[in-house]
mmCIF file of C-alpha atoms in Angstrom:
data_model
loop_
_atom_site.group_PDB
_atom_site.id
_atom_site.type_symbol
_atom_site.label_atom_id
_atom_site.label_comp_id
_atom_site.label_asym_id
_atom_site.label_seq_id
_atom_site.Cartn_x
_atom_site.Cartn_y
_atom_site.Cartn_z
ATOM 1 C CA PHE A 1 -64.496 50.257 34.035
ATOM 2 C CA SER A 2 -61.768 49.027 36.356
ATOM 3 C CA ALA A 3 -58.933 51.418 37.138
ATOM 4 C CA ALA A 4 -55.527 50.733 35.611
ATOM 5 C CA VAL A 5 -53.004 49.336 38.063
ATOM 6 C CA GLU A 6 -49.845 51.453 38.156
ATOM 7 C CA ALA A 7 -46.390 50.048 38.765
ATOM 8 C CA LYS A 8 -44.846 50.999 42.072
ATOM 9 C CA ASN A 9 -41.719 50.759 44.157
ATOM 10 C CA LEU A 10 -41.872 48.019 46.762
ATOM 11 C CA TYR A 11 -39.607 47.828 49.781
ATOM 12 C CA VAL A 12 -37.889 45.021 51.682
ATOM 13 C CA ASP A 13 -35.894 45.550 54.876
ATOM 14 C CA GLN A 14 -35.124 42.594 57.105
ATOM 15 C CA ALA A 15 -34.293 44.862 60.035
ATOM 16 C CA VAL A 16 -37.687 46.564 60.364
ATOM 17 C CA GLY A 17 -39.995 44.899 57.830
ATOM 18 C CA ASN A 18 -43.191 42.933 58.312
ATOM 19 C CA ASP A 19 -44.359 40.287 55.846
ATOM 20 C CA SER A 20 -48.002 40.704 56.918
ATOM 21 C CA VAL A 21 -48.078 44.092 55.171
ATOM 22 C CA SER A 22 -50.279 43.995 52.052
ATOM 23 C CA TYR A 23 -49.073 44.838 48.553
ATOM 24 C CA GLU A 24 -51.205 47.967 48.620
ATOM 25 C CA ALA A 25 -49.798 49.159 51.967
ATOM 26 C CA ASN A 26 -46.134 48.435 51.208
ATOM 27 C CA ALA A 27 -44.070 51.627 51.315
ATOM 28 C CA SER A 28 -40.619 52.851 52.299
ATOM 29 C CA SER A 29 -41.958 53.380 55.809
ATOM 30 C CA ASN A 30 -43.812 50.064 55.795
ATOM 31 C CA PRO A 31 -41.562 47.447 54.119
ATOM 32 C CA TRP A 32 -41.676 43.683 53.949
ATOM 33 C CA ARG A 33 -39.119 41.646 55.862
ATOM 34 C CA THR A 34 -38.159 39.049 53.240
ATOM 35 C CA ILE A 35 -37.416 39.009 49.523
ATOM 36 C CA GLY A 36 -39.650 35.960 49.225
ATOM 37 C CA ARG A 37 -42.670 38.018 50.302
ATOM 38 C CA ALA A 38 -42.032 40.334 47.356
ATOM 39 C CA ALA A 39 -41.350 37.522 44.864
ATOM 40 C CA TRP A 40 -43.987 35.000 45.923
ATOM 41 C CA GLY A 41 -46.691 37.316 47.289
ATOM 42 C CA SER A 42 -46.567 35.217 50.431
ATOM 43 C CA PRO A 43 -44.021 34.366 53.140
ATOM 44 C CA ASN A 44 -44.371 30.741 51.989
ATOM 45 C CA ARG A 45 -42.682 29.660 48.763
ATOM 46 C CA ALA A 46 -45.062 26.711 48.480
ATOM 47 C CA ALA A 47 -48.132 28.985 48.592
ATOM 48 C CA PRO A 48 -47.545 31.852 46.128
ATOM 49 C CA ASN A 49 -50.127 34.616 45.714
ATOM 50 C CA SER A 50 -49.687 36.494 42.450
ATOM 51 C CA ILE A 51 -52.097 39.245 43.484
ATOM 52 C CA GLN A 52 -49.891 40.150 46.440
ATOM 53 C CA ALA A 53 -46.554 39.708 44.625
ATOM 54 C CA ALA A 54 -44.434 42.143 42.636
ATOM 55 C CA ARG A 55 -46.051 42.796 39.265
ATOM 56 C CA ALA A 56 -44.952 43.906 35.806
ATOM 57 C CA GLY A 57 -43.289 47.298 36.077
ATOM 58 C CA ASP A 58 -42.630 47.092 39.812
ATOM 59 C CA THR A 59 -39.196 47.655 41.329
ATOM 60 C CA VAL A 60 -38.415 45.870 44.579
ATOM 61 C CA LEU A 61 -35.851 47.883 46.566
ATOM 62 C CA ILE A 62 -34.008 45.602 48.978
ATOM 63 C CA ALA A 63 -32.209 47.211 51.911
ATOM 64 C CA ALA A 64 -28.627 46.138 52.638
ATOM 65 C CA GLY A 65 -28.209 42.962 54.656
ATOM 66 C CA THR A 66 -27.872 39.189 54.512
ATOM 67 C CA TYR A 67 -31.140 37.476 53.597
ATOM 68 C CA TYR A 68 -31.852 33.771 53.992
ATOM 69 C CA THR A 69 -34.458 32.325 51.670
ATOM 70 C CA SER A 70 -35.929 28.844 51.663
ATOM 71 C CA GLY A 71 -35.589 26.561 48.651
ATOM 72 C CA VAL A 72 -36.521 23.010 47.815
ATOM 73 C CA SER A 73 -35.504 20.264 50.226
ATOM 74 C CA SER A 74 -33.856 18.100 47.547
ATOM 75 C CA CYS A 75 -31.968 19.061 44.399
ATOM 76 C CA ASN A 76 -34.030 20.348 41.489
ATOM 77 C CA ARG A 77 -31.906 22.264 39.025
ATOM 78 C CA TRP A 78 -34.753 24.475 37.767
ATOM 79 C CA ALA A 79 -36.376 25.215 41.129
ATOM 80 C CA VAL A 80 -35.285 28.843 41.548
ATOM 81 C CA SER A 81 -35.843 29.611 45.212
ATOM 82 C CA LEU A 82 -36.904 33.227 44.626
ATOM 83 C CA ASN A 83 -38.815 32.493 41.430
ATOM 84 C CA PRO A 84 -41.384 35.296 41.088
ATOM 85 C CA ALA A 85 -45.087 34.531 41.049
ATOM 86 C CA ASN A 86 -45.538 36.922 38.114
ATOM 87 C CA SER A 87 -43.756 37.801 34.891
ATOM 88 C CA GLY A 88 -42.852 41.236 33.687
ATOM 89 C CA THR A 89 -43.259 42.477 30.122
ATOM 90 C CA SER A 90 -40.797 43.804 27.560
ATOM 91 C CA GLY A 91 -41.475 47.405 28.543
ATOM 92 C CA SER A 92 -42.241 46.746 32.198
ATOM 93 C CA PRO A 93 -39.940 44.162 33.764
ATOM 94 C CA ILE A 94 -40.047 43.181 37.414
ATOM 95 C CA ILE A 95 -36.832 44.454 38.991
ATOM 96 C CA PHE A 96 -35.295 43.191 42.245
ATOM 97 C CA ARG A 97 -32.626 45.749 43.162
ATOM 98 C CA GLY A 98 -30.205 45.692 46.058
ATOM 99 C CA VAL A 99 -29.692 49.028 47.781
ATOM 100 C CA GLY A 100 -26.254 48.675 49.310
ATOM 101 C CA THR A 101 -24.720 45.215 49.744
ATOM 102 C CA VAL A 102 -27.460 42.593 49.538
ATOM 103 C CA VAL A 103 -26.346 39.017 50.227
ATOM 104 C CA ILE A 104 -28.725 36.103 49.634
ATOM 105 C CA ARG A 105 -28.141 32.666 51.132
ATOM 106 C CA HIS A 106 -29.886 29.360 51.617
ATOM 107 C CA PRO A 107 -30.411 28.027 55.124
ATOM 108 C CA ALA A 108 -29.347 24.465 55.880
ATOM 109 C CA GLY A 109 -31.625 21.979 54.150
ATOM 110 C CA SER A 110 -32.458 24.189 51.138
ATOM 111 C CA TYR A 111 -30.974 23.470 47.720
ATOM 112 C CA GLY A 112 -30.828 24.592 44.121
ATOM 113 C CA PRO A 113 -30.546 27.909 42.297
ATOM 114 C CA VAL A 114 -31.355 31.004 44.352
ATOM 115 C CA ILE A 115 -32.300 33.719 41.858
ATOM 116 C CA GLY A 116 -33.204 33.932 38.182
ATOM 117 C CA ALA A 117 -36.436 32.999 36.446
ATOM 118 C CA ASP A 118 -38.059 29.637 35.743
ATOM 119 C CA ASN A 119 -40.951 29.884 33.279
ATOM 120 C CA ARG A 120 -41.119 33.613 34.009
ATOM 121 C CA ASN A 121 -40.247 36.437 31.627
ATOM 122 C CA TYR A 122 -38.629 39.865 31.981
ATOM 123 C CA ILE A 123 -37.261 39.412 35.481
ATOM 124 C CA VAL A 124 -34.248 41.571 36.450
ATOM 125 C CA TRP A 125 -31.876 40.921 39.373
ATOM 126 C CA ASP A 126 -29.728 43.958 40.109
ATOM 127 C CA ASN A 127 -26.869 44.354 42.621
ATOM 128 C CA ILE A 128 -27.011 40.985 44.394
ATOM 129 C CA TYR A 129 -24.103 39.111 46.013
ATOM 130 C CA LEU A 130 -24.093 35.296 45.970
ATOM 131 C CA ASP A 131 -21.451 32.976 47.443
ATOM 132 C CA ASP A 132 -21.949 29.276 46.706
ATOM 133 C CA ASP A 133 -20.311 28.341 49.994
ATOM 134 C CA TYR A 134 -23.714 29.295 51.450
ATOM 135 C CA LEU A 135 -26.105 28.171 48.703
ATOM 136 C CA ASN A 136 -26.102 24.360 48.324
ATOM 137 C CA THR A 137 -26.501 24.457 44.562
ATOM 138 C CA CYS A 138 -27.167 21.276 42.598
ATOM 139 C CA SER A 139 -25.439 19.368 39.828
ATOM 140 C CA ASP A 140 -25.958 20.650 36.273
ATOM 141 C CA THR A 141 -27.199 24.061 37.352
ATOM 142 C CA GLY A 142 -25.984 27.264 39.007
ATOM 143 C CA ALA A 143 -26.621 29.881 41.660
ATOM 144 C CA VAL A 144 -28.438 31.935 39.000
ATOM 145 C CA VAL A 145 -30.720 30.106 36.568
ATOM 146 C CA PHE A 146 -32.818 31.393 33.692
ATOM 147 C CA HIS A 147 -34.935 28.548 32.352
ATOM 148 C CA VAL A 148 -37.715 28.875 29.750
ATOM 149 C CA SER A 149 -37.434 32.637 30.082
ATOM 150 C CA VAL A 150 -37.533 35.620 27.737
ATOM 151 C CA GLY A 151 -35.852 38.953 28.363
ATOM 152 C CA SER A 152 -34.612 38.327 31.901
ATOM 153 C CA GLN A 153 -31.379 39.801 33.276
ATOM 154 C CA ILE A 154 -28.738 39.702 35.962
ATOM 155 C CA ILE A 155 -26.820 42.962 36.241
ATOM 156 C CA ASN A 156 -24.392 44.744 38.577
ATOM 157 C CA SER A 157 -23.977 41.624 40.707
ATOM 158 C CA ARG A 158 -21.190 39.475 42.153
ATOM 159 C CA VAL A 159 -21.306 35.674 42.100
ATOM 160 C CA THR A 160 -18.559 33.400 43.386
ATOM 161 C CA GLY A 161 -18.299 29.635 43.438
ATOM 162 C CA SER A 162 -17.558 27.242 46.255
ATOM 163 C CA THR A 163 -14.037 26.009 47.108
ATOM 164 C CA PRO A 164 -13.821 23.175 46.315
ATOM 165 C CA PRO A 165 -16.877 22.985 44.026
ATOM 166 C CA PRO A 166 -19.572 20.639 45.341
ATOM 167 C CA PHE A 167 -19.664 18.850 41.969
ATOM 168 C CA THR A 168 -17.994 19.091 38.555
ATOM 169 C CA ASP A 169 -20.910 18.073 36.312
ATOM 170 C CA ASN A 170 -21.759 21.367 34.608
ATOM 171 C CA TYR A 171 -20.846 23.437 37.651
ATOM 172 C CA ASN A 172 -21.901 26.962 36.723
ATOM 173 C CA LEU A 173 -22.464 30.304 38.353
ATOM 174 C CA ILE A 174 -25.046 31.431 35.782
ATOM 175 C CA ARG A 175 -27.022 29.004 33.628
ATOM 176 C CA ALA A 176 -29.350 29.908 30.743
ATOM 177 C CA GLU A 177 -31.401 27.145 29.154
ATOM 178 C CA GLU A 178 -34.294 27.421 26.686
ATOM 179 C CA THR A 179 -34.175 31.200 26.790
ATOM 180 C CA SER A 180 -34.315 34.192 24.482
ATOM 181 C CA GLY A 181 -32.945 37.679 24.974
ATOM 182 C CA ILE A 182 -31.244 37.048 28.323
ATOM 183 C CA GLN A 183 -28.800 39.748 29.448
ATOM 184 C CA ILE A 184 -25.776 39.239 31.723
ATOM 185 C CA ARG A 185 -24.238 42.677 32.268
ATOM 186 C CA ASN A 186 -21.728 44.357 34.531
ATOM 187 C CA ASN A 187 -21.139 41.429 36.898
ATOM 188 C CA GLU A 188 -18.080 39.935 38.571
ATOM 189 C CA LEU A 189 -17.993 36.141 38.242
ATOM 190 C CA TRP A 190 -15.236 34.006 39.719
ATOM 191 C CA ASN A 191 -14.271 30.672 41.222
ATOM 192 C CA ALA A 192 -16.426 28.395 39.059
ATOM 193 C CA GLY A 193 -14.158 25.390 39.457
ATOM 194 C CA TYR A 194 -10.430 25.505 39.880
ATOM 195 C CA GLY A 195 -9.219 22.758 37.559
ATOM 196 C CA SER A 196 -9.166 22.396 33.799
ATOM 197 C CA GLY A 197 -12.641 20.997 33.142
ATOM 198 C CA GLU A 198 -14.640 22.687 30.392
ATOM 199 C CA ASN A 199 -17.942 22.031 32.182
ATOM 200 C CA GLU A 200 -16.959 24.174 35.166
ATOM 201 C CA ALA A 201 -17.920 27.519 33.653
ATOM 202 C CA ALA A 202 -18.931 30.889 35.032
ATOM 203 C CA ILE A 203 -21.644 31.130 32.339
ATOM 204 C CA MET A 204 -23.135 28.193 30.457
ATOM 205 C CA THR A 205 -25.945 28.263 27.895
ATOM 206 C CA TYR A 206 -28.099 25.606 26.307
ATOM 207 C CA ASP A 207 -30.722 26.369 23.655
ATOM 208 C CA SER A 208 -30.549 30.107 24.253
ATOM 209 C CA ASP A 209 -30.964 32.648 21.461
ATOM 210 C CA GLY A 210 -29.890 36.264 21.459
ATOM 211 C CA ILE A 211 -28.014 36.242 24.765
ATOM 212 C CA LEU A 212 -26.077 39.424 25.549
ATOM 213 C CA ILE A 213 -22.987 39.105 27.766
ATOM 214 C CA GLU A 214 -21.244 42.436 28.298
ATOM 215 C CA HIS A 215 -19.163 44.517 30.726
ATOM 216 C CA ASN A 216 -18.423 41.560 33.008
ATOM 217 C CA TYR A 217 -15.206 40.699 34.836
ATOM 218 C CA ILE A 218 -14.868 36.913 34.512
ATOM 219 C CA HIS A 219 -11.811 35.552 36.259
ATOM 220 C CA ASP A 220 -10.218 32.610 38.072
ATOM 221 C CA ASN A 221 -12.644 30.003 36.793
ATOM 222 C CA ALA A 222 -11.976 26.717 35.060
ATOM 223 C CA GLN A 223 -13.849 28.170 32.077
ATOM 224 C CA GLY A 224 -15.265 31.620 31.462
ATOM 225 C CA ILE A 225 -18.196 31.254 29.038
ATOM 226 C CA TYR A 226 -19.455 28.046 27.453
ATOM 227 C CA ILE A 227 -22.009 28.397 24.641
ATOM 228 C CA LYS A 228 -22.741 24.727 24.798
ATOM 229 C CA GLY A 229 -25.823 22.712 23.988
ATOM 230 C CA GLU A 230 -28.386 22.574 21.232
ATOM 231 C CA ARG A 231 -31.209 20.087 21.272
ATOM 232 C CA ALA A 232 -33.857 19.190 18.731
ATOM 233 C CA GLY A 233 -36.529 21.883 18.514
ATOM 234 C CA GLY A 234 -36.760 25.155 20.375
ATOM 235 C CA TYR A 235 -33.931 27.673 20.530
ATOM 236 C CA THR A 236 -30.558 26.864 18.994
ATOM 237 C CA ASN A 237 -27.921 29.082 20.666
ATOM 238 C CA GLN A 238 -28.080 31.653 17.874
ATOM 239 C CA ASN A 239 -26.813 35.230 17.788
ATOM 240 C CA ALA A 240 -24.935 35.443 21.069
ATOM 241 C CA ILE A 241 -23.157 38.760 21.600
ATOM 242 C CA ILE A 242 -20.106 38.694 23.886
ATOM 243 C CA ARG A 243 -18.548 42.134 24.184
ATOM 244 C CA PHE A 244 -16.747 44.597 26.465
ATOM 245 C CA ASN A 245 -15.782 41.884 28.982
ATOM 246 C CA LYS A 246 -12.518 41.296 30.818
ATOM 247 C CA PHE A 247 -11.279 37.708 31.141
ATOM 248 C CA ALA A 248 -8.388 36.743 33.420
ATOM 249 C CA ASN A 249 -6.852 33.496 34.702
ATOM 250 C CA ASN A 250 -9.498 31.095 33.468
ATOM 251 C CA ASN A 251 -7.505 27.867 33.457
ATOM 252 C CA TYR A 252 -9.156 25.900 30.674
ATOM 253 C CA CYS A 253 -10.617 28.453 28.316
ATOM 254 C CA ASP A 254 -12.057 31.965 28.261
ATOM 255 C CA ILE A 255 -14.819 31.295 25.711
ATOM 256 C CA GLU A 256 -15.807 27.961 24.207
ATOM 257 C CA THR A 257 -18.622 27.299 21.779
ATOM 258 C CA ILE A 258 -20.044 24.046 20.490
ATOM 259 C CA TYR A 259 -23.070 25.445 18.734
ATOM 260 C CA GLY A 260 -23.724 29.099 18.166
ATOM 261 C CA GLN A 261 -24.810 30.393 14.794
ATOM 262 C CA GLY A 262 -24.080 34.081 14.432
ATOM 263 C CA THR A 263 -21.900 34.394 17.552
ATOM 264 C CA GLN A 264 -20.243 37.825 17.755
ATOM 265 C CA ILE A 265 -17.193 38.242 20.037
ATOM 266 C CA TYR A 266 -15.838 41.770 20.054
ATOM 267 C CA GLN A 267 -13.988 44.416 22.079
ATOM 268 C CA ASN A 268 -13.080 42.077 24.934
ATOM 269 C CA LEU A 269 -9.837 41.966 26.910
ATOM 270 C CA PHE A 270 -8.376 38.481 27.348
ATOM 271 C CA LEU A 271 -5.605 37.961 29.905
ATOM 272 C CA THR A 272 -5.327 34.352 28.898
ATOM 273 C CA ALA A 273 -4.014 31.633 31.198
ATOM 274 C CA GLY A 274 -5.286 28.659 29.184
ATOM 275 C CA THR A 275 -6.911 28.837 25.770
ATOM 276 C CA ALA A 276 -8.477 32.123 24.753
ATOM 277 C CA LEU A 277 -11.099 30.813 22.335
ATOM 278 C CA MET A 278 -12.193 27.294 21.487
ATOM 279 C CA PHE A 279 -14.673 26.444 18.748
ATOM 280 C CA LYS A 280 -16.051 22.919 18.398
ATOM 281 C CA PRO A 281 -19.143 22.685 16.180
ATOM 282 C CA TRP A 282 -19.397 18.901 16.542
ATOM 283 C CA ALA A 283 -22.163 17.524 14.325
ATOM 284 C CA GLY A 284 -23.695 20.939 13.674
ATOM 285 C CA THR A 285 -22.626 23.674 11.301
ATOM 286 C CA ALA A 286 -21.346 26.847 12.936
ATOM 287 C CA THR A 287 -21.968 29.809 10.670
ATOM 288 C CA ASN A 288 -21.376 33.538 10.713
ATOM 289 C CA TYR A 289 -18.897 33.769 13.567
ATOM 290 C CA ALA A 290 -17.060 37.061 13.988
ATOM 291 C CA VAL A 291 -14.144 37.713 16.380
ATOM 292 C CA VAL A 292 -13.392 41.418 16.063
ATOM 293 C CA ASN A 293 -11.417 44.193 17.817
ATOM 294 C CA ASN A 294 -10.341 42.101 20.816
ATOM 295 C CA THR A 295 -7.059 42.272 22.733
ATOM 296 C CA PHE A 296 -5.431 38.964 23.695
ATOM 297 C CA ILE A 297 -2.503 38.945 26.136
ATOM 298 C CA ALA A 298 -0.923 35.637 27.141
ATOM 299 C CA SER A 299 -0.346 35.305 30.871
ATOM 300 C CA ASN A 300 1.872 32.211 30.672
ATOM 301 C CA THR A 301 3.703 30.085 28.138
ATOM 302 C CA TYR A 302 0.816 27.633 27.893
ATOM 303 C CA SER A 303 -1.644 30.206 26.597
ATOM 304 C CA ARG A 304 -3.182 29.547 23.197
ATOM 305 C CA LEU A 305 -4.963 31.811 20.802
ATOM 306 C CA THR A 306 -7.604 29.585 19.276
ATOM 307 C CA TYR A 307 -8.307 25.896 19.087
ATOM 308 C CA TYR A 308 -10.625 24.111 16.725
ATOM 309 C CA GLY A 309 -11.938 20.761 17.832
ATOM 310 C CA SER A 310 -13.095 17.776 15.819
ATOM 311 C CA GLU A 311 -15.402 18.302 12.846
ATOM 312 C CA ALA A 312 -14.165 21.879 12.596
ATOM 313 C CA GLN A 313 -14.686 21.683 8.835
ATOM 314 C CA ASN A 314 -18.320 22.434 9.610
ATOM 315 C CA PHE A 315 -17.470 26.103 10.039
ATOM 316 C CA SER A 316 -18.915 28.489 7.492
ATOM 317 C CA ASN A 317 -18.183 32.203 7.183
ATOM 318 C CA PHE A 318 -15.804 32.401 10.142
ATOM 319 C CA ARG A 319 -13.923 35.711 10.456
ATOM 320 C CA MET A 320 -11.226 36.998 12.822
ATOM 321 C CA TYR A 321 -10.142 40.554 12.167
ATOM 322 C CA ASN A 322 -8.754 43.719 13.769
ATOM 323 C CA ASN A 323 -7.525 41.841 16.869
ATOM 324 C CA ILE A 324 -4.315 42.371 18.854
ATOM 325 C CA TYR A 325 -2.389 39.296 20.043
ATOM 326 C CA TYR A 326 0.577 39.609 22.383
ATOM 327 C CA GLY A 327 2.881 37.068 23.977
ATOM 328 C CA PHE A 328 1.505 33.757 22.739
ATOM 329 C CA SER A 329 4.228 31.126 22.578
ATOM 330 C CA ASN A 330 2.765 29.426 19.503
ATOM 331 C CA GLY A 331 2.857 32.747 17.669
ATOM 332 C CA GLY A 332 -0.447 32.179 15.902
ATOM 333 C CA HIS A 333 -3.610 30.144 15.802
ATOM 334 C CA TYR A 334 -3.440 26.555 16.968
ATOM 335 C CA LEU A 335 -5.442 24.497 14.499
ATOM 336 C CA ALA A 336 -6.154 20.932 15.531
ATOM 337 C CA TYR A 337 -7.591 20.188 12.105
ATOM 338 C CA ALA A 338 -6.300 21.733 8.919
ATOM 339 C CA SER A 339 -9.670 21.993 7.240
ATOM 340 C CA ILE A 340 -11.993 24.339 9.070
ATOM 341 C CA GLY A 341 -14.332 25.454 6.331
ATOM 342 C CA THR A 342 -14.736 29.024 5.116
ATOM 343 C CA GLN A 343 -12.547 31.323 7.173
ATOM 344 C CA SER A 344 -10.735 34.640 6.958
ATOM 345 C CA TYR A 345 -8.139 36.447 9.075
ATOM 346 C CA GLU A 346 -7.749 40.142 8.345
ATOM 347 C CA HIS A 347 -5.851 43.083 9.847
ATOM 348 C CA ASN A 348 -4.730 41.306 13.023
ATOM 349 C CA PHE A 349 -1.588 42.349 14.879
ATOM 350 C CA TYR A 350 0.697 39.712 16.388
ATOM 351 C CA SER A 351 3.583 40.442 18.766
ATOM 352 C CA SER A 352 5.861 38.264 20.868
ATOM 353 C CA PRO A 353 7.434 39.389 24.154
ATOM 354 C CA ASP A 354 10.914 40.902 23.948
#
């Protein structure tokens, strides 16, 4: 019988590492030099070696420093530069963890998303700093991309956009598409666009079920979170949980949803510069929304509580209760259309400034 392979800690240190070290010989005293060697199992992104790459249950400990990693030579919005050769499992993810301040950049001539997971599952990125001024991201994507992925995460990280943004077509910091069980936790996300466009969002999802977005500080973006697209077949943006986040100075909107059955928005702090919440079900039917135990504070006279777009009558079982609203000039909910389906507002507290 073959011996079971045990998960291990793997080490990367650009200052003293050597990418010729084997997986078996990697140790704190014998690290690799690049993150790509850990992710791809090879120093060459185009020639991955899954046997020599981080495996399910492994934790890659990355020493502090600025790391340059090669990507594709022309824009491909799913081509995650540090896409691992292997997947983790539900009980044994592959974790890439910065020890100290770990900055990842693209060199000139490399494009696309830098970290995330494309057709890989249970990949965790922990304590990474990304600045899109040094990434060359592509239209309709982001610095962090989870695509056709289950159970992957970005946590404890900082991601900032480029000034000005290189494009405005779905300019995102984090993008999840065709995913299930993605987690975005304890991050700082800012500078995704500076105007009023809804497609410039810190977080955007398409066809992603069960996403958890919590304990993030999302500020100074055009839009904070956009639960956006649903296509025929596959996942349908169901059961998103958005909780324990702080939103500040997002010019267009803090949270917008187009589709999103079962979306739960609770215990967030909104320091609202534009619109706090916007719900636009379009041709779909948005059911079982709950907005509960949030605090909304207007930061200027243009702040709005909620806005319902066209076809808002397609709402079903929409509830807003136990929320605190302070300082909104309209004094209540802004309803673009009078008929918004089954709805209830219970035990909310409204207060205007003195």
